[in-house]
Short mmCIF file of C-alpha atoms in Angstrom, two decimals:
data_model
loop_
_atom_site.label_atom_id
_atom_site.label_comp_id
_atom_site.label_asym_id
_atom_site.label_seq_id
_atom_site.Cartn_x
_atom_site.Cartn_y
_atom_site.Cartn_z
CA MET A 90 -15.01 -10.49 30.58
CA THR A 91 -18.54 -10.92 31.95
CA SER A 92 -21.09 -8.11 32.06
CA GLN A 93 -20.87 -8.15 35.87
CA GLN A 94 -17.07 -7.73 35.75
CA THR A 95 -17.53 -4.84 33.32
CA LYS A 96 -20.05 -3.16 35.64
CA ASP A 97 -17.70 -3.62 38.63
CA LEU A 98 -14.85 -2.04 36.68
CA GLU A 99 -17.00 0.88 35.57
CA SER A 100 -18.29 1.52 39.08
CA ASN A 101 -14.71 1.72 40.39
CA ASN A 102 -13.51 3.97 37.55
CA PRO A 103 -13.42 7.67 38.52
CA LEU A 104 -14.03 8.63 34.88
CA HIS A 105 -17.57 7.32 35.17
CA THR A 106 -18.43 10.05 37.65
CA LEU A 107 -17.45 12.61 34.97
CA TYR A 108 -19.05 10.98 31.90
CA PRO A 109 -22.75 11.63 32.81
CA ARG A 110 -22.54 15.43 32.75
CA TYR A 111 -21.52 15.23 29.06
CA PHE A 112 -23.95 12.43 28.16
CA ASP A 113 -26.78 14.53 29.59
CA ILE A 114 -26.23 17.40 27.12
CA ASN A 115 -29.16 17.21 24.72
CA MET A 116 -27.76 17.27 21.16
CA ARG A 117 -30.96 16.25 19.38
CA TYR A 118 -32.43 18.78 16.95
CA TYR A 119 -36.06 19.73 17.53
CA PRO A 120 -37.47 21.93 14.69
CA GLY A 121 -39.83 23.89 16.97
CA ALA A 122 -43.49 24.77 16.69
CA ASN A 123 -42.88 28.14 14.95
CA ASN A 124 -40.10 30.09 13.22
CA HIS A 125 -39.03 31.83 16.42
CA GLN A 126 -38.62 28.56 18.32
CA LYS A 127 -36.91 27.00 15.31
CA GLY A 128 -34.36 29.85 15.28
CA VAL A 129 -33.73 29.56 19.03
CA ASN A 130 -33.24 25.80 18.84
CA ARG A 131 -30.85 26.08 15.88
CA THR A 132 -28.79 28.79 17.56
CA LYS A 133 -28.36 26.72 20.72
CA LEU A 134 -27.43 23.52 18.90
CA SER A 135 -25.08 25.19 16.40
CA VAL A 136 -23.18 26.89 19.25
CA LEU A 137 -22.94 23.61 21.17
CA ILE A 138 -21.55 21.84 18.09
CA ALA A 139 -18.95 24.57 17.53
CA ILE A 140 -17.88 24.50 21.19
CA ARG A 141 -17.85 20.73 21.63
CA PHE A 142 -16.10 19.91 18.32
CA SER A 143 -14.08 23.18 17.96
CA ILE A 144 -15.56 23.86 14.49
CA VAL A 145 -18.83 23.73 12.54
CA THR A 146 -19.49 23.96 8.79
CA PRO A 147 -22.42 24.65 6.44
CA GLY A 148 -22.35 20.96 5.41
CA ILE A 149 -23.04 19.76 8.95
CA ILE A 150 -25.77 22.39 9.40
CA ARG A 151 -27.36 21.61 6.02
CA TRP A 152 -27.61 17.91 6.85
CA LEU A 153 -28.72 18.32 10.48
CA TYR A 154 -31.45 20.90 9.91
CA GLY A 155 -32.57 19.54 6.54
CA ILE A 156 -32.03 22.84 4.73
CA ASN A 157 -30.19 23.89 1.57
CA HIS A 158 -26.65 25.29 1.39
CA ARG A 159 -27.78 28.91 1.08
CA LEU A 160 -29.91 28.74 4.23
CA ALA A 161 -27.11 26.97 6.11
CA LEU A 162 -24.73 29.80 5.18
CA GLU A 163 -27.28 32.42 6.20
CA HIS A 164 -27.73 30.73 9.57
CA LEU A 165 -23.99 30.57 10.33
CA ASN A 166 -23.36 34.09 9.02
CA ARG A 167 -26.13 35.34 11.31
CA LEU A 168 -24.37 33.72 14.27
CA GLU A 169 -21.14 35.38 13.14
CA LYS A 170 -22.91 38.75 13.02
CA ASP A 171 -24.21 38.11 16.55
CA GLY A 172 -20.64 37.56 17.77
CA LEU A 173 -20.98 33.83 18.44
CA LEU A 174 -18.85 32.51 15.56
CA CYS A 175 -15.91 33.55 13.38
CA VAL A 176 -15.45 32.33 9.82
CA VAL A 177 -12.11 30.92 8.61
CA LYS A 178 -11.61 30.29 4.88
CA THR A 179 -9.71 27.07 4.21
CA HIS A 180 -9.41 24.63 1.30
CA ARG A 181 -9.20 21.76 3.82
CA SER A 182 -12.93 22.00 4.46
CA PRO A 183 -15.38 20.52 1.91
CA ASP A 184 -17.27 23.85 2.17
CA GLY A 185 -14.13 25.98 1.73
CA ARG A 186 -14.69 27.43 5.20
CA VAL A 187 -15.21 26.55 8.84
CA TYR A 188 -16.76 28.53 11.68
CA VAL A 189 -15.07 28.63 15.09
CA PRO A 190 -16.67 29.72 18.37
CA THR A 191 -15.94 32.99 20.14
CA TYR A 192 -15.60 33.76 23.85
CA THR A 193 -19.24 34.88 23.79
CA ALA A 194 -20.22 31.46 22.42
CA ALA A 195 -18.23 29.76 25.18
CA LYS A 196 -20.08 31.71 27.88
CA PHE A 197 -23.42 30.93 26.19
CA ALA A 198 -22.55 27.22 25.96
CA GLU A 199 -21.56 27.18 29.64
CA GLU A 200 -25.08 28.33 30.52
CA LEU A 201 -26.63 25.67 28.25
CA MET A 202 -24.45 22.78 29.49
CA GLY A 203 -23.85 23.75 33.10
CA ILE A 204 -20.19 22.82 32.62
CA ASP A 205 -17.14 25.08 32.85
CA ILE A 206 -15.50 25.44 29.43
CA HIS A 207 -11.75 25.78 29.01
CA PHE A 208 -11.74 28.23 26.12
CA ARG A 209 -8.82 30.15 24.65
CA ALA A 210 -9.73 32.82 22.17
CA ASN A 211 -7.12 33.85 19.60
CA ARG A 212 -6.81 37.10 17.68
CA ASN A 213 -6.35 34.92 14.62
CA PRO A 214 -9.31 32.47 14.64
CA ALA A 215 -7.40 30.16 12.26
CA LEU A 216 -5.05 29.31 15.14
CA GLN A 217 -7.88 28.06 17.39
CA PHE A 218 -7.91 24.65 15.71
CA ASN A 219 -5.58 22.27 13.87
CA GLN A 220 -6.19 22.65 10.14
CA ASN A 221 -4.67 19.21 9.50
CA ASN A 222 -7.52 17.62 11.46
CA ILE A 223 -10.47 19.44 9.86
CA MET A 224 -11.76 16.51 7.80
CA HIS A 225 -11.30 14.07 10.68
CA ASN A 226 -13.09 16.37 13.13
CA LEU A 227 -16.00 16.99 10.75
CA ILE A 228 -16.51 13.26 10.10
CA ASN A 229 -16.32 12.69 13.85
CA ALA A 230 -18.98 15.37 14.47
CA PHE A 231 -21.21 13.88 11.77
CA VAL A 232 -20.90 10.33 13.18
CA MET A 233 -21.72 11.38 16.74
CA LEU A 234 -24.66 13.58 15.71
CA ARG A 235 -25.85 10.95 13.21
CA GLY A 236 -26.05 8.39 16.04
CA ILE A 237 -28.34 10.72 17.98
CA HIS A 238 -30.49 11.38 14.88
CA ASN A 239 -31.18 7.80 13.82
CA TYR A 240 -34.58 6.60 12.63
CA HIS A 241 -36.06 3.33 11.38
CA SER A 242 -37.51 3.19 7.86
CA ASP A 243 -40.97 3.87 9.34
CA GLU A 244 -39.63 7.12 10.88
CA THR A 245 -39.62 5.66 14.42
CA TYR A 246 -36.90 7.37 16.47
CA ALA A 247 -34.16 4.82 17.20
CA PRO A 248 -30.96 6.52 18.46
CA MET A 249 -27.74 4.50 18.23
CA TRP A 250 -26.70 6.20 21.48
CA SER A 251 -28.25 8.67 23.90
CA GLY A 252 -25.30 11.02 24.45
CA PHE A 253 -21.62 11.50 23.71
CA ILE A 254 -18.29 12.94 24.82
CA THR A 255 -16.18 14.59 22.11
CA GLU A 256 -12.44 14.08 21.66
CA PRO A 257 -11.43 17.41 23.33
CA GLU A 258 -13.74 16.63 26.28
CA PHE A 259 -12.43 13.07 26.56
CA GLN A 260 -8.83 14.34 26.60
CA ARG A 261 -9.69 16.84 29.31
CA ILE A 262 -11.26 14.37 31.72
CA ASN A 263 -8.98 11.43 30.96
CA SER A 264 -5.52 12.00 32.38
CA LEU A 265 -4.55 8.30 32.44
CA SER A 266 -1.44 7.83 30.33
CA ALA A 267 -2.35 4.21 29.50
CA ALA A 268 -5.74 5.19 28.11
CA ARG A 269 -5.84 5.74 24.39
CA THR A 270 -7.27 9.15 23.53
CA VAL A 271 -10.17 8.08 21.34
CA ASP A 272 -12.29 10.26 19.06
CA GLY A 273 -15.01 10.24 21.66
CA ALA A 274 -17.24 8.03 23.78
CA VAL A 275 -20.97 7.36 23.62
CA GLN A 276 -23.58 6.05 26.02
CA LEU A 277 -25.51 3.19 24.44
CA PRO A 278 -29.24 2.54 25.06
CA ASP A 279 -28.36 -0.19 27.59
CA GLY A 280 -26.28 2.30 29.60
CA SER A 281 -22.89 0.87 28.62
CA ILE A 282 -20.13 3.05 27.17
CA ALA A 283 -18.43 2.62 23.82
CA ALA A 284 -15.44 4.45 22.40
CA ILE A 285 -15.81 6.00 18.93
CA GLU A 286 -12.94 5.95 16.43
CA VAL A 287 -13.01 7.48 12.95
CA GLU A 288 -10.56 5.74 10.59
CA HIS A 289 -10.30 7.73 7.37
CA SER A 290 -6.73 6.77 6.41
CA PHE A 291 -4.49 3.70 6.30
CA LYS A 292 -2.04 3.05 9.16
CA ASN A 293 0.98 0.74 9.31
CA LYS A 294 1.33 -2.33 11.53
CA THR A 295 3.47 -0.57 14.15
CA ALA A 296 0.83 2.11 14.65
CA ARG A 297 -1.88 -0.56 14.87
CA GLN A 298 0.05 -2.41 17.58
CA VAL A 299 0.34 0.74 19.70
CA ILE A 300 -3.39 1.39 19.26
CA LEU A 301 -4.34 -2.18 20.23
CA LEU A 302 -2.27 -2.03 23.43
CA LYS A 303 -3.90 1.27 24.41
CA TYR A 304 -7.36 -0.17 23.68
CA LEU A 305 -6.52 -3.17 25.84
CA ALA A 306 -5.40 -1.01 28.77
CA SER A 307 -8.58 1.08 28.56
CA LEU A 308 -10.86 -1.97 28.27
CA LYS A 309 -9.23 -3.60 31.29
CA ASN A 310 -9.49 -0.33 33.21
CA GLY A 311 -13.19 -0.02 32.39
CA ASP A 312 -12.90 3.32 30.54
CA TYR A 313 -15.30 1.81 27.99
CA SER A 314 -16.61 -1.67 27.19
CA LYS A 315 -16.29 -1.67 23.39
CA ILE A 316 -14.85 0.30 20.48
CA PHE A 317 -16.92 1.28 17.43
CA LEU A 318 -14.87 1.97 14.29
CA PHE A 319 -16.35 4.16 11.54
CA SER A 320 -14.91 4.97 8.11
CA GLN A 321 -15.81 6.19 4.64
CA SER A 322 -14.09 3.14 3.14
CA VAL A 323 -14.67 -0.60 3.53
CA LYS A 324 -11.12 -1.05 2.14
CA ILE A 325 -9.70 0.72 5.20
CA PHE A 326 -11.71 -1.66 7.41
CA ASP A 327 -10.38 -4.66 5.45
CA ASP A 328 -6.82 -3.40 5.92
CA ILE A 329 -7.33 -2.93 9.68
CA LYS A 330 -8.75 -6.46 9.98
CA ARG A 331 -5.78 -7.87 8.05
CA LEU A 332 -3.27 -6.14 10.34
CA HIS A 333 -5.20 -7.16 13.45
CA GLU A 334 -5.11 -10.83 12.40
CA GLN A 335 -1.34 -10.65 11.93
CA LEU A 336 -0.81 -8.85 15.24
CA PHE A 337 -3.02 -11.25 17.20
CA GLU A 338 -0.73 -14.05 16.00
CA GLU A 339 2.55 -12.18 16.53
CA MET A 340 2.04 -10.20 19.76
CA PRO A 341 1.69 -13.23 22.12
CA GLN A 342 5.17 -14.25 20.91
CA ARG A 343 6.69 -10.84 21.68
CA PHE A 344 7.79 -9.86 25.16
CA ASP A 345 7.72 -6.57 27.05
CA LYS A 346 11.33 -5.47 27.61
CA LYS A 347 10.65 -4.39 31.21
CA THR A 348 8.34 -7.11 32.50
CA ARG A 349 9.48 -9.88 30.13
CA ILE A 350 5.92 -11.11 29.77
CA PRO A 351 4.04 -11.46 26.45
CA LEU A 352 2.61 -8.23 25.00
CA ILE A 353 -0.84 -9.84 25.02
CA THR A 354 -2.27 -13.14 26.23
CA GLU A 355 -4.85 -15.37 24.60
CA SER A 356 -7.58 -13.89 26.81
CA ASP A 357 -6.41 -10.38 25.83
CA THR A 358 -6.82 -11.33 22.18
CA GLU A 359 -10.34 -12.63 22.85
CA LEU A 360 -11.22 -9.42 24.70
CA LEU A 361 -9.97 -7.23 21.83
CA CYS A 362 -11.69 -9.34 19.16
CA SER A 363 -15.03 -9.20 20.94
CA SER A 364 -14.75 -5.49 21.82
CA ILE A 365 -13.65 -3.95 18.49
CA ILE A 366 -16.71 -3.54 16.26
CA PHE A 367 -16.55 -2.36 12.64
CA ARG A 368 -19.63 -0.23 11.91
CA THR A 369 -20.12 -0.24 8.13
CA LYS A 370 -23.57 1.38 8.47
CA LEU A 371 -22.36 4.91 7.74
CA CYS A 372 -19.62 4.24 5.14
CA GLU A 373 -21.71 5.40 2.18
CA GLU A 374 -23.17 8.41 4.00
CA ILE A 375 -19.70 9.60 5.12
CA ASN A 376 -18.33 9.10 1.62
CA GLU A 377 -21.19 11.03 -0.02
CA MET A 378 -21.04 13.88 2.47
CA PHE A 379 -17.28 14.44 2.67
CA TYR A 380 -15.70 12.90 -0.41
#
């Protein structure tokens, strides 16, 4: 698929009228000229993280603001005292706890983003998020924020992308059944859009086939032009590549029961191979931070 064909697809895709409002939300951390400004900036960004990813933890705050664990806890506990966050103790978090946003935080975030937020408060904050997905969601938040806060060795600012859409936001604006719900989407420096997928566990071949077909539908529809895969383990990447090689050989020989045409064509295989990109850059950082 040529770059012109990609642009034509994107211009005709209604999703692309909804993406910019999320990409325009500034998620870069600016320390501030004084302690007051630093506190204001941290409050705004911490609330946005909690709202956009459903949870936030001391580990994310410690890394992002370059502070120690005690100060990260103090910051989040202060936001809890101010009625913006609620703490939930859980062994599924590397910190033993997560903080979830309140209705007050949702209203505050609406003012900051200029976007209506679909927020459901719960008397039991532990029911506001899926505890089985805590680790996945935290790695996802780290990857997306890490891409915004990327620097060369000489400290020159070099973001991997300029903005992002989180998984809950992507689900909300993407009602196409053929489109795979990815872990998010990012706007690259050249203006193109890439899907983000966090792979922190092994999947079988059947699951991989379903994922590939959804990717293919979304690529052809112009939802995004490439898929970036991130993981804490190179072994998981090697396993995905092994299954992909097998499937790219087998799927052209299999036929859709309804249409009786091959599941994928040779050009489909080429499109998938060129569009799925394994990003090993953050493997060590993810592993050190979460495992």
